[in-house]
PDB file of C-alpha atoms in Angstrom:
ATOM      1  CA  MET A 593     -16.494  -2.782   7.691  1.00 93.00           C
ATOM      2  CA  LYS A 594     -16.657  -1.132  11.116  1.00 93.00           C
ATOM      3  CA  THR A 595     -13.656   1.169  11.865  1.00 92.00           C
ATOM      4  CA  ILE A 596     -12.825   0.295  16.003  1.00 89.00           C
ATOM      5  CA  TYR A 597     -10.617   2.924  17.868  1.00 90.00           C
ATOM      6  CA  ILE A 598      -8.822   1.460  20.888  1.00 87.00           C
ATOM      7  CA  ASN A 599      -8.742   3.669  23.606  1.00 79.00           C
ATOM      8  CA  LYS A 600      -9.183   2.687  27.619  1.00 66.00           C
ATOM      9  CA  GLU A 601     -13.165   2.161  27.547  1.00 67.00           C
ATOM     10  CA  THR A 602     -13.587   0.235  24.398  1.00 69.00           C
ATOM     11  CA  LYS A 603     -15.166  -3.185  25.156  1.00 70.00           C
ATOM     12  CA  SER A 604     -16.460  -4.648  22.214  1.00 66.00           C
ATOM     13  CA  THR A 605     -19.734  -6.270  22.911  1.00 69.00           C
ATOM     14  CA  LYS A 606     -18.559  -9.451  20.622  1.00 90.00           C
ATOM     15  CA  PRO A 607     -15.903 -12.488  21.579  1.00 95.00           C
ATOM     16  CA  CYS A 608     -13.634 -12.782  17.802  1.00 96.00           C
ATOM     17  CA  VAL A 609     -11.007 -13.960  15.744  1.00 97.00           C
ATOM     18  CA  ALA A 610      -8.403 -11.431  15.056  1.00 97.00           C
ATOM     19  CA  THR A 611      -4.646 -10.883  13.551  1.00 96.00           C
ATOM     20  CA  ILE A 612      -2.088  -8.106  14.540  1.00 93.00           C
ATOM     21  CA  GLY A 613      -0.105  -6.384  11.688  1.00 92.00           C
ATOM     22  CA  PHE A 614       1.080  -2.612  10.231  1.00 93.00           C
ATOM     23  CA  PHE A 615      -0.135  -4.523   6.769  1.00 95.00           C
ATOM     24  CA  ASP A 616       1.027  -1.106   4.835  1.00 96.00           C
ATOM     25  CA  GLY A 617      -0.267  -2.333   1.487  1.00 96.00           C
ATOM     26  CA  VAL A 618      -2.904  -4.746   2.034  1.00 97.00           C
ATOM     27  CA  HIS A 619      -0.451  -7.025   0.068  1.00 96.00           C
ATOM     28  CA  ARG A 620      -1.291 -11.120  -1.243  1.00 95.00           C
ATOM     29  CA  GLY A 621       0.341 -12.216   1.770  1.00 93.00           C
ATOM     30  CA  HIS A 622      -2.149 -10.113   4.189  1.00 94.00           C
ATOM     31  CA  GLN A 623      -4.846 -10.867   1.770  1.00 95.00           C
ATOM     32  CA  TYR A 624      -4.395 -14.525   2.314  1.00 93.00           C
ATOM     33  CA  LEU A 625      -3.962 -14.541   6.126  1.00 94.00           C
ATOM     34  CA  ILE A 626      -6.711 -12.457   6.254  1.00 96.00           C
ATOM     35  CA  ALA A 627      -8.725 -15.094   4.521  1.00 95.00           C
ATOM     36  CA  ARG A 628      -8.147 -17.445   6.796  1.00 93.00           C
ATOM     37  CA  LEU A 629      -8.911 -15.845   9.826  1.00 95.00           C
ATOM     38  CA  ILE A 630     -11.983 -14.926   7.730  1.00 97.00           C
ATOM     39  CA  GLU A 631     -12.779 -19.063   7.290  1.00 96.00           C
ATOM     40  CA  LYS A 632     -11.956 -19.949  10.682  1.00 95.00           C
ATOM     41  CA  ALA A 633     -14.250 -16.993  12.577  1.00 96.00           C
ATOM     42  CA  LYS A 634     -17.105 -17.959  10.084  1.00 97.00           C
ATOM     43  CA  ARG A 635     -16.836 -21.738  11.664  1.00 96.00           C
ATOM     44  CA  GLU A 636     -16.779 -20.512  15.535  1.00 95.00           C
ATOM     45  CA  GLY A 637     -19.670 -17.931  15.087  1.00 96.00           C
ATOM     46  CA  LEU A 638     -17.427 -15.153  15.339  1.00 97.00           C
ATOM     47  CA  GLU A 639     -16.495 -11.937  14.163  1.00 97.00           C
ATOM     48  CA  SER A 640     -13.359 -11.444  12.286  1.00 97.00           C
ATOM     49  CA  THR A 641     -11.707  -8.167  13.167  1.00 97.00           C
ATOM     50  CA  VAL A 642      -7.821  -7.068  12.108  1.00 97.00           C
ATOM     51  CA  ILE A 643      -5.460  -5.099  14.934  1.00 96.00           C
ATOM     52  CA  THR A 644      -3.624  -2.069  13.079  1.00 95.00           C
ATOM     53  CA  PHE A 645      -1.865   0.411  14.147  1.00 91.00           C
ATOM     54  CA  ASP A 646      -2.663   4.480  13.726  1.00 87.00           C
ATOM     55  CA  LYS A 647       0.913   4.971  12.819  1.00 83.00           C
ATOM     56  CA  HIS A 648       4.293   3.137  11.726  1.00 81.00           C
ATOM     57  CA  PRO A 649       5.336   1.938  15.285  1.00 75.00           C
ATOM     58  CA  ARG A 650       9.260   3.041  14.369  1.00 75.00           C
ATOM     59  CA  GLU A 651       7.743   7.070  13.801  1.00 76.00           C
ATOM     60  CA  VAL A 652       7.504   6.449  17.418  1.00 70.00           C
ATOM     61  CA  LEU A 653      10.242   4.325  18.697  1.00 70.00           C
ATOM     62  CA  ASN A 654      12.986   6.574  16.371  1.00 73.00           C
ATOM     63  CA  ALA A 655      11.596   9.982  15.499  1.00 68.00           C
ATOM     64  CA  ASP A 656      13.884  10.442  13.264  1.00 71.00           C
ATOM     65  CA  TYR A 657      12.726   7.645  11.121  1.00 72.00           C
ATOM     66  CA  GLN A 658       9.780   8.653   7.857  1.00 74.00           C
ATOM     67  CA  PRO A 659       8.965   5.686   6.649  1.00 77.00           C
ATOM     68  CA  PHE A 660       7.810   5.724   2.814  1.00 90.00           C
ATOM     69  CA  LEU A 661       4.481   3.745   3.240  1.00 94.00           C
ATOM     70  CA  LEU A 662       2.879   1.905   0.052  1.00 97.00           C
ATOM     71  CA  ASN A 663      -0.649   3.077   2.137  1.00 95.00           C
ATOM     72  CA  THR A 664      -2.304   6.414   3.150  1.00 93.00           C
ATOM     73  CA  PHE A 665      -4.477   5.208   6.359  1.00 92.00           C
ATOM     74  CA  GLU A 666      -7.365   6.053   5.043  1.00 93.00           C
ATOM     75  CA  GLU A 667      -5.997   3.610   1.824  1.00 95.00           C
ATOM     76  CA  LYS A 668      -5.549   0.749   4.536  1.00 96.00           C
ATOM     77  CA  GLU A 669      -8.700   1.331   5.535  1.00 95.00           C
ATOM     78  CA  LEU A 670      -9.945   0.912   2.461  1.00 94.00           C
ATOM     79  CA  LEU A 671      -8.306  -1.861   0.862  1.00 97.00           C
ATOM     80  CA  LEU A 672      -8.988  -3.763   4.128  1.00 97.00           C
ATOM     81  CA  SER A 673     -12.281  -3.412   3.929  1.00 96.00           C
ATOM     82  CA  LYS A 674     -12.011  -4.557   0.192  1.00 96.00           C
ATOM     83  CA  THR A 675     -11.085  -8.009   2.113  1.00 97.00           C
ATOM     84  CA  GLY A 676     -14.862  -9.141   3.730  1.00 96.00           C
ATOM     85  CA  ILE A 677     -13.424  -8.518   7.404  1.00 97.00           C
ATOM     86  CA  ASP A 678     -15.925  -7.920   9.714  1.00 96.00           C
ATOM     87  CA  ASN A 679     -14.062  -4.895  11.891  1.00 95.00           C
ATOM     88  CA  CYS A 680     -10.431  -2.723  11.526  1.00 95.00           C
ATOM     89  CA  ALA A 681      -9.587  -2.264  15.035  1.00 95.00           C
ATOM     90  CA  VAL A 682      -7.019   0.897  15.182  1.00 94.00           C
ATOM     91  CA  LEU A 683      -4.905   1.151  18.670  1.00 90.00           C
ATOM     92  CA  PRO A 684      -2.668   4.469  18.739  1.00 89.00           C
ATOM     93  CA  PHE A 685       0.682   3.372  19.048  1.00 84.00           C
ATOM     94  CA  SER A 686       2.670   5.502  21.908  1.00 82.00           C
ATOM     95  CA  THR A 687       5.616   4.448  23.827  1.00 82.00           C
ATOM     96  CA  GLU A 688       3.259   2.886  26.474  1.00 83.00           C
ATOM     97  CA  THR A 689       1.977   0.823  23.733  1.00 82.00           C
ATOM     98  CA  ALA A 690       5.209  -0.051  22.676  1.00 82.00           C
ATOM     99  CA  ASN A 691       6.117  -1.061  26.478  1.00 85.00           C
ATOM    100  CA  TYR A 692       3.945  -3.964  26.369  1.00 89.00           C
ATOM    101  CA  SER A 693       5.138  -6.864  26.757  1.00 90.00           C
ATOM    102  CA  ALA A 694       3.263  -9.222  24.529  1.00 91.00           C
ATOM    103  CA  ARG A 695       1.769 -11.279  27.631  1.00 93.00           C
ATOM    104  CA  ASP A 696       0.471  -7.279  29.256  1.00 93.00           C
ATOM    105  CA  PHE A 697      -0.849  -6.658  25.236  1.00 92.00           C
ATOM    106  CA  MET A 698      -2.647  -9.968  24.879  1.00 95.00           C
ATOM    107  CA  GLN A 699      -4.362  -9.412  28.165  1.00 94.00           C
ATOM    108  CA  ARG A 700      -4.994  -5.784  27.854  1.00 91.00           C
ATOM    109  CA  ILE A 701      -5.669  -5.138  24.407  1.00 92.00           C
ATOM    110  CA  LEU A 702      -7.121  -8.992  23.186  1.00 94.00           C
ATOM    111  CA  LYS A 703      -8.912  -9.825  26.026  1.00 94.00           C
ATOM    112  CA  GLU A 704     -10.144  -7.160  28.247  1.00 92.00           C
ATOM    113  CA  ARG A 705     -10.935  -4.894  25.119  1.00 91.00           C
ATOM    114  CA  LEU A 706     -11.459  -6.805  22.363  1.00 94.00           C
ATOM    115  CA  GLN A 707     -12.395 -10.032  23.892  1.00 94.00           C
ATOM    116  CA  VAL A 708     -10.427 -11.959  21.341  1.00 96.00           C
ATOM    117  CA  LYS A 709     -11.149 -16.573  21.191  1.00 97.00           C
ATOM    118  CA  VAL A 710      -8.343 -17.254  18.628  1.00 97.00           C
ATOM    119  CA  LEU A 711      -5.493 -15.477  17.582  1.00 96.00           C
ATOM    120  CA  TYR A 712      -4.052 -15.578  14.055  1.00 94.00           C
ATOM    121  CA  ILE A 713      -0.119 -14.956  13.983  1.00 91.00           C
ATOM    122  CA  GLY A 714       1.681 -14.130  10.444  1.00 81.00           C
ATOM    123  CA  TYR A 715       4.395 -17.137  10.223  1.00 75.00           C
ATOM    124  CA  ASP A 716       6.633 -14.306  10.917  1.00 75.00           C
ATOM    125  CA  ASN A 717       5.665 -11.658  13.398  1.00 80.00           C
ATOM    126  CA  ARG A 718       6.650 -10.838  16.688  1.00 80.00           C
ATOM    127  CA  PHE A 719       4.969  -7.942  18.805  1.00 81.00           C
ATOM    128  CA  GLY A 720       5.390  -7.558  22.140  1.00 77.00           C
ATOM    129  CA  HIS A 721       8.236  -4.984  23.676  1.00 68.00           C
ATOM    130  CA  ASN A 722      11.393  -4.899  21.731  1.00 68.00           C
ATOM    131  CA  ARG A 723       9.389  -8.230  20.083  1.00 71.00           C
ATOM    132  CA  GLU A 724      11.336 -10.035  22.098  1.00 76.00           C
ATOM    133  CA  GLU A 725       9.286 -12.796  22.829  1.00 83.00           C
ATOM    134  CA  GLY A 726       7.832 -15.875  19.975  1.00 85.00           C
ATOM    135  CA  PHE A 727       5.312 -18.349  18.782  1.00 89.00           C
ATOM    136  CA  GLU A 728       6.091 -20.379  21.589  1.00 91.00           C
ATOM    137  CA  ASP A 729       5.141 -17.635  24.101  1.00 92.00           C
ATOM    138  CA  TYR A 730       1.908 -16.882  22.406  1.00 93.00           C
ATOM    139  CA  VAL A 731       0.488 -20.074  22.761  1.00 94.00           C
ATOM    140  CA  ARG A 732       1.530 -20.043  26.557  1.00 95.00           C
ATOM    141  CA  TYR A 733      -0.274 -16.990  26.955  1.00 95.00           C
ATOM    142  CA  GLY A 734      -2.937 -17.532  25.214  1.00 96.00           C
ATOM    143  CA  GLU A 735      -3.452 -20.728  27.403  1.00 96.00           C
ATOM    144  CA  GLU A 736      -2.859 -18.745  30.284  1.00 96.00           C
ATOM    145  CA  LEU A 737      -5.519 -16.041  29.052  1.00 97.00           C
ATOM    146  CA  GLY A 738      -8.360 -18.033  27.262  1.00 97.00           C
ATOM    147  CA  ILE A 739      -7.127 -17.447  23.641  1.00 97.00           C
ATOM    148  CA  THR A 740      -5.628 -19.841  21.328  1.00 96.00           C
ATOM    149  CA  VAL A 741      -2.795 -18.685  19.418  1.00 96.00           C
ATOM    150  CA  VAL A 742      -2.367 -19.803  15.823  1.00 94.00           C
ATOM    151  CA  ARG A 743       0.609 -19.446  13.699  1.00 91.00           C
ATOM    152  CA  ASN A 744      -1.269 -18.845   9.747  1.00 86.00           C
ATOM    153  CA  ASP A 745       1.621 -20.391   6.895  1.00 82.00           C
ATOM    154  CA  GLU A 746       3.954 -19.125   4.871  1.00 77.00           C
ATOM    155  CA  PHE A 747       2.222 -17.495   1.763  1.00 80.00           C
ATOM    156  CA  HIS A 748       3.696 -18.562  -1.651  1.00 73.00           C
ATOM    157  CA  MET A 749       3.356 -17.247  -4.884  1.00 73.00           C
ATOM    158  CA  GLN A 750       4.347 -17.970  -8.634  1.00 65.00           C
ATOM    159  CA  ASP A 751       6.445 -16.270 -10.783  1.00 59.00           C
ATOM    160  CA  GLU A 752       4.924 -16.016 -13.734  1.00 54.00           C
ATOM    161  CA  GLU A 753       7.831 -14.205 -15.762  1.00 52.00           C
ATOM    162  CA  THR A 754       9.937 -17.746 -14.433  1.00 48.00           C
ATOM    163  CA  SER A 755       7.418 -20.455 -15.612  1.00 50.00           C
ATOM    164  CA  GLY A 756       6.250 -20.690 -12.442  1.00 49.00           C
ATOM    165  CA  ARG A 757       9.206 -20.763 -10.177  1.00 52.00           C
ATOM    166  CA  MET A 758       8.072 -19.554  -6.472  1.00 50.00           C
ATOM    167  CA  MET A 759       9.460 -16.486  -5.569  1.00 54.00           C
ATOM    168  CA  SER A 760      10.773 -14.914  -2.477  1.00 61.00           C
ATOM    169  CA  LYS A 761       8.630 -14.226   0.207  1.00 76.00           C
ATOM    170  CA  ILE A 762       6.320 -11.599  -0.257  1.00 88.00           C
ATOM    171  CA  SER A 763       6.906  -8.178   2.004  1.00 91.00           C
ATOM    172  CA  SER A 764       5.705  -4.636   2.099  1.00 93.00           C
ATOM    173  CA  SER A 765       9.906  -3.399   2.312  1.00 92.00           C
ATOM    174  CA  GLN A 766      10.367  -5.976  -0.972  1.00 94.00           C
ATOM    175  CA  ILE A 767       7.539  -4.647  -2.590  1.00 96.00           C
ATOM    176  CA  ARG A 768       9.014  -0.764  -1.762  1.00 96.00           C
ATOM    177  CA  ARG A 769      12.186  -2.421  -2.979  1.00 96.00           C
ATOM    178  CA  TYR A 770      10.281  -3.154  -6.202  1.00 97.00           C
ATOM    179  CA  LEU A 771       8.668  -0.122  -6.969  1.00 98.00           C
ATOM    180  CA  MET A 772      11.659   2.290  -5.899  1.00 96.00           C
ATOM    181  CA  ASN A 773      13.592   0.456  -8.408  1.00 96.00           C
ATOM    182  CA  GLY A 774      10.311   0.966 -11.197  1.00 96.00           C
ATOM    183  CA  GLU A 775       9.426  -3.009 -11.158  1.00 97.00           C
ATOM    184  CA  ILE A 776       5.715  -2.081 -11.822  1.00 96.00           C
ATOM    185  CA  GLU A 777       5.039  -5.464 -12.651  1.00 95.00           C
ATOM    186  CA  LYS A 778       6.302  -6.856  -9.849  1.00 95.00           C
ATOM    187  CA  ALA A 779       4.938  -4.902  -7.331  1.00 97.00           C
ATOM    188  CA  GLU A 780       1.410  -5.322  -8.736  1.00 96.00           C
ATOM    189  CA  GLN A 781       2.007  -8.559  -8.688  1.00 94.00           C
ATOM    190  CA  CYS A 782       2.568  -9.387  -4.841  1.00 95.00           C
ATOM    191  CA  LEU A 783      -0.577  -6.375  -4.283  1.00 97.00           C
ATOM    192  CA  GLY A 784      -2.389  -8.132  -5.815  1.00 95.00           C
ATOM    193  CA  TYR A 785      -3.451  -4.615  -7.402  1.00 96.00           C
ATOM    194  CA  PRO A 786      -1.750  -1.253  -9.308  1.00 96.00           C
ATOM    195  CA  TYR A 787      -0.079   0.596  -7.384  1.00 98.00           C
ATOM    196  CA  PHE A 788      -1.797   3.794  -6.975  1.00 97.00           C
ATOM    197  CA  ILE A 789      -0.846   7.476  -5.632  1.00 96.00           C
ATOM    198  CA  TRP A 790      -3.890  10.174  -4.915  1.00 95.00           C
ATOM    199  CA  GLY A 791      -2.519  13.499  -5.201  1.00 95.00           C
ATOM    200  CA  THR A 792      -4.196  17.006  -5.482  1.00 95.00           C
ATOM    201  CA  VAL A 793      -3.770  18.678  -9.928  1.00 94.00           C
ATOM    202  CA  VAL A 794      -2.274  21.849  -9.314  1.00 91.00           C
ATOM    203  CA  ASP A 795      -0.370  24.389 -11.204  1.00 82.00           C
ATOM    204  CA  GLY A 796       3.279  23.730 -13.625  1.00 72.00           C
ATOM    205  CA  VAL A 797       5.123  25.350 -16.063  1.00 65.00           C
ATOM    206  CA  GLN A 798       3.240  24.339 -18.764  1.00 63.00           C
ATOM    207  CA  LYS A 799       6.050  23.102 -20.896  1.00 64.00           C
ATOM    208  CA  GLY A 800       3.722  20.098 -22.213  1.00 61.00           C
ATOM    209  CA  ARG A 801       1.377  22.587 -23.239  1.00 64.00           C
ATOM    210  CA  LYS A 802       3.985  23.857 -26.007  1.00 65.00           C
ATOM    211  CA  LEU A 803       4.638  20.614 -26.876  1.00 64.00           C
ATOM    212  CA  GLY A 804       1.390  19.417 -28.217  1.00 66.00           C
ATOM    213  CA  PHE A 805       1.294  17.119 -24.201  1.00 80.00           C
ATOM    214  CA  PRO A 806      -0.637  19.517 -21.582  1.00 85.00           C
ATOM    215  CA  THR A 807      -0.026  17.477 -18.374  1.00 87.00           C
ATOM    216  CA  ALA A 808      -1.825  17.679 -14.644  1.00 90.00           C
ATOM    217  CA  ASN A 809       0.840  18.784 -12.264  1.00 92.00           C
ATOM    218  CA  ILE A 810       0.486  15.910  -9.379  1.00 95.00           C
ATOM    219  CA  ALA A 811       1.266  16.983  -5.906  1.00 95.00           C
ATOM    220  CA  VAL A 812       1.080  14.503  -3.451  1.00 95.00           C
ATOM    221  CA  ASN A 813      -1.425  14.257  -0.586  1.00 91.00           C
ATOM    222  CA  ASP A 814       0.237  12.319   2.219  1.00 92.00           C
ATOM    223  CA  PRO A 815       4.854  13.542   1.616  1.00 90.00           C
ATOM    224  CA  ARG A 816       4.771   9.813   3.123  1.00 90.00           C
ATOM    225  CA  LYS A 817       3.924   8.211   0.496  1.00 95.00           C
ATOM    226  CA  LEU A 818       6.064   6.355  -2.033  1.00 97.00           C
ATOM    227  CA  VAL A 819       6.694   7.707  -5.260  1.00 97.00           C
ATOM    228  CA  PRO A 820       7.800   4.684  -7.707  1.00 97.00           C
ATOM    229  CA  ALA A 821      11.231   5.700  -9.689  1.00 97.00           C
ATOM    230  CA  PRO A 822      12.241   8.142 -12.027  1.00 96.00           C
ATOM    231  CA  GLY A 823      10.747   7.320 -15.392  1.00 96.00           C
ATOM    232  CA  VAL A 824       7.589   7.305 -18.072  1.00 97.00           C
ATOM    233  CA  TYR A 825       4.451   5.014 -16.949  1.00 98.00           C
ATOM    234  CA  ALA A 826       1.597   4.179 -18.766  1.00 97.00           C
ATOM    235  CA  VAL A 827      -1.456   4.847 -15.983  1.00 97.00           C
ATOM    236  CA  ASN A 828      -4.871   4.752 -15.173  1.00 95.00           C
ATOM    237  CA  THR A 829      -6.258   7.759 -14.047  1.00 96.00           C
ATOM    238  CA  ARG A 830     -10.050   8.749 -11.811  1.00 93.00           C
ATOM    239  CA  MET A 831     -10.908  11.872 -10.806  1.00 91.00           C
ATOM    240  CA  LYS A 832     -12.698  11.838  -7.685  1.00 86.00           C
ATOM    241  CA  THR A 833     -15.852  13.102  -8.636  1.00 82.00           C
ATOM    242  CA  GLU A 834     -16.156   9.815 -11.380  1.00 83.00           C
ATOM    243  CA  VAL A 835     -15.733   6.296 -11.771  1.00 80.00           C
ATOM    244  CA  LEU A 836     -14.207   6.281 -15.354  1.00 85.00           C
ATOM    245  CA  LEU A 837     -10.903   5.172 -15.557  1.00 89.00           C
ATOM    246  CA  ARG A 838      -8.619   7.930 -18.187  1.00 93.00           C
ATOM    247  CA  HIS A 839      -5.990   6.190 -19.800  1.00 96.00           C
ATOM    248  CA  ALA A 840      -2.321   8.042 -19.149  1.00 96.00           C
ATOM    249  CA  MET A 841       1.212   8.522 -19.343  1.00 96.00           C
ATOM    250  CA  MET A 842       3.003   9.797 -16.615  1.00 96.00           C
ATOM    251  CA  ASN A 843       6.298  10.964 -16.033  1.00 95.00           C
ATOM    252  CA  ILE A 844       7.784  11.244 -12.588  1.00 96.00           C
ATOM    253  CA  GLY A 845      11.257  13.094 -12.506  1.00 92.00           C
ATOM    254  CA  ARG A 846      13.276  17.070 -12.985  1.00 85.00           C
ATOM    255  CA  ARG A 847      12.691  17.193 -16.550  1.00 78.00           C
ATOM    256  CA  PRO A 848      16.287  17.726 -17.478  1.00 73.00           C
ATOM    257  CA  THR A 849      15.277  19.210 -21.146  1.00 72.00           C
ATOM    258  CA  PHE A 850      14.612  22.550 -19.620  1.00 71.00           C
ATOM    259  CA  GLY A 851      17.471  22.393 -16.364  1.00 69.00           C
ATOM    260  CA  ASN A 852      18.062  21.085 -13.370  1.00 65.00           C
ATOM    261  CA  ASN A 853      14.290  21.318 -11.678  1.00 75.00           C
ATOM    262  CA  ASP A 854      12.573  19.362  -8.888  1.00 81.00           C
ATOM    263  CA  LEU A 855      11.047  16.555  -8.917  1.00 88.00           C
ATOM    264  CA  SER A 856       7.997  16.754 -10.853  1.00 90.00           C
ATOM    265  CA  LEU A 857       4.846  14.125 -11.468  1.00 94.00           C
ATOM    266  CA  GLU A 858       3.299  15.135 -14.912  1.00 94.00           C
ATOM    267  CA  VAL A 859       0.406  13.018 -16.381  1.00 95.00           C
ATOM    268  CA  HIS A 860      -1.263  13.728 -19.634  1.00 94.00           C
ATOM    269  CA  ILE A 861      -4.787  12.320 -20.289  1.00 94.00           C
ATOM    270  CA  LEU A 862      -5.233  10.559 -23.396  1.00 94.00           C
ATOM    271  CA  ASP A 863      -7.837  12.180 -25.558  1.00 91.00           C
ATOM    272  CA  TYR A 864      -9.061  14.526 -22.749  1.00 90.00           C
ATOM    273  CA  SER A 865      -9.388  18.373 -23.011  1.00 83.00           C
ATOM    274  CA  GLY A 866     -10.678  19.316 -19.547  1.00 82.00           C
ATOM    275  CA  ASN A 867     -10.166  21.826 -16.355  1.00 84.00           C
ATOM    276  CA  LEU A 868      -8.237  19.549 -14.060  1.00 88.00           C
ATOM    277  CA  TYR A 869      -6.727  22.202 -11.693  1.00 90.00           C
ATOM    278  CA  GLY A 870      -7.594  22.120  -7.917  1.00 91.00           C
ATOM    279  CA  GLN A 871      -8.889  18.084  -8.855  1.00 91.00           C
ATOM    280  CA  GLN A 872      -8.374  15.218  -6.815  1.00 94.00           C
ATOM    281  CA  LEU A 873      -6.639  12.355  -9.074  1.00 94.00           C
ATOM    282  CA  ALA A 874      -5.947   9.146  -8.333  1.00 95.00           C
ATOM    283  CA  VAL A 875      -3.308   7.236 -10.648  1.00 97.00           C
ATOM    284  CA  GLY A 876      -2.452   3.580 -10.655  1.00 97.00           C
ATOM    285  CA  PHE A 877       0.618   2.949 -12.093  1.00 97.00           C
ATOM    286  CA  ILE A 878       0.325  -0.232 -14.960  1.00 96.00           C
ATOM    287  CA  ARG A 879       3.712  -0.490 -16.693  1.00 96.00           C
ATOM    288  CA  ARG A 880       7.313   1.641 -16.407  1.00 97.00           C
ATOM    289  CA  LEU A 881       7.232   2.101 -20.113  1.00 96.00           C
ATOM    290  CA  ARG A 882      11.386   3.821 -20.086  1.00 95.00           C
ATOM    291  CA  GLU A 883      14.135   6.370 -18.115  1.00 92.00           C
ATOM    292  CA  GLU A 884      13.777  10.525 -17.775  1.00 89.00           C
ATOM    293  CA  ARG A 885      16.283  11.378 -20.446  1.00 87.00           C
ATOM    294  CA  ARG A 886      17.444  14.980 -20.944  1.00 84.00           C
ATOM    295  CA  PHE A 887      16.816  15.822 -25.307  1.00 83.00           C
ATOM    296  CA  ASP A 888      18.357  17.743 -27.472  1.00 78.00           C
ATOM    297  CA  SER A 889      15.834  20.406 -28.743  1.00 79.00           C
ATOM    298  CA  GLU A 890      12.194  20.854 -27.405  1.00 82.00           C
ATOM    299  CA  GLN A 891      11.691  18.814 -31.104  1.00 87.00           C
ATOM    300  CA  GLU A 892      13.127  15.592 -30.460  1.00 87.00           C
ATOM    301  CA  LEU A 893      11.457  15.782 -26.513  1.00 86.00           C
ATOM    302  CA  ALA A 894       7.962  15.866 -28.854  1.00 87.00           C
ATOM    303  CA  ALA A 895       9.154  13.105 -31.014  1.00 90.00           C
ATOM    304  CA  GLN A 896       9.603  10.582 -27.969  1.00 90.00           C
ATOM    305  CA  LEU A 897       6.434  11.820 -26.663  1.00 90.00           C
ATOM    306  CA  ARG A 898       4.438  10.445 -29.080  1.00 92.00           C
ATOM    307  CA  GLN A 899       6.021   7.508 -29.208  1.00 94.00           C
ATOM    308  CA  ASP A 900       5.375   7.730 -25.238  1.00 94.00           C
ATOM    309  CA  ALA A 901       1.493   7.247 -26.252  1.00 94.00           C
ATOM    310  CA  ARG A 902       1.457   5.676 -28.845  1.00 95.00           C
ATOM    311  CA  GLN A 903       3.300   3.094 -26.620  1.00 95.00           C
ATOM    312  CA  VAL A 904       0.549   3.488 -23.694  1.00 96.00           C
ATOM    313  CA  ARG A 905      -2.752   2.616 -26.211  1.00 95.00           C
ATOM    314  CA  GLU A 906      -0.726  -0.454 -27.215  1.00 94.00           C
ATOM    315  CA  VAL A 907      -0.827  -1.192 -23.420  1.00 94.00           C
ATOM    316  CA  PHE A 908      -4.103  -0.729 -22.690  1.00 92.00           C
ATOM    317  CA  SER A 909      -5.398  -2.213 -25.829  1.00 89.00           C
ATOM    318  CA  ALA A 910      -4.174  -5.951 -24.529  1.00 80.00           C
ATOM    319  CA  PHE A 911      -5.360  -5.270 -20.526  1.00 70.00           C
ATOM    320  CA  ASN A 912      -8.234  -4.785 -19.399  1.00 61.00           C
ATOM    321  CA  ASP A 913      -8.403  -2.052 -17.076  1.00 54.00           C
ATOM    322  CA  GLU A 914      -8.351  -2.881 -13.728  1.00 50.00           C
ATOM    323  CA  GLU A 915      -9.639  -1.344 -11.253  1.00 47.00           C
ATOM    324  CA  TYR A 916      -7.656   0.690  -7.986  1.00 44.00           C
TER     325      TYR A 916
END
């Protein structure tokens, strides 16, 4: 995949089929849209292009808005590359961009900068100043500019827990809600891959080591990255310098047995004794085991951790490792 940063000098040399969106999470609905776009591009002998933004539009339109995101930009770029798309065109989002009407955007960006011949629109997607215009307007402007505008079908997904009953529509907002509620498996079903975070292993208070469960304390690389609900999780971990996935359990919370503490993310990697300080570590969430709770003694907590570790092993004995 080629990444194109759009500026006033940008001029694509190859006509393309394109779509526009922020694509937070690059979830299964996004993947469905992109797959349709790629098929169309191949039939037409054109390149396939995803047009996205360098930051969430609401960050520009509302300075007080600090969104929690499913992906950092680098993660989103990696996930998009795995779809088979030819190009990722990145548009710096600014107040000037926000003030473009839909027609201005189609002419200045799609036609003049990227040579878009076919534009795929998500079934509920709108763009342009204040999102005032809709699909019929885009079609009309496209006819004037030589761009064919196609509305993509809504993606439907079967809910495995309800005997195949149709789920509500997939959206990045819904996935965020699942994660904030600790509903990891529902989030994964919508994403098409285990939700993951990247962080740096930093010094901790070493309470886990005294209980027989040494932990790596994770400082998440991007403060805007959404951290799932507090609790204990079965997770996969991978160091940036390795390909190997390691099974682990993770606690997200405030360590209430030891008093009122700041929120921490602690990972105990099963059957591992190496030094992880300073390492970049990816954590992929597989299942939530329980809520975080206060124990009456350190001995009671240690007994629960042993039970948690057994449960983590049971989880991974039933499933193949997922790549993330």
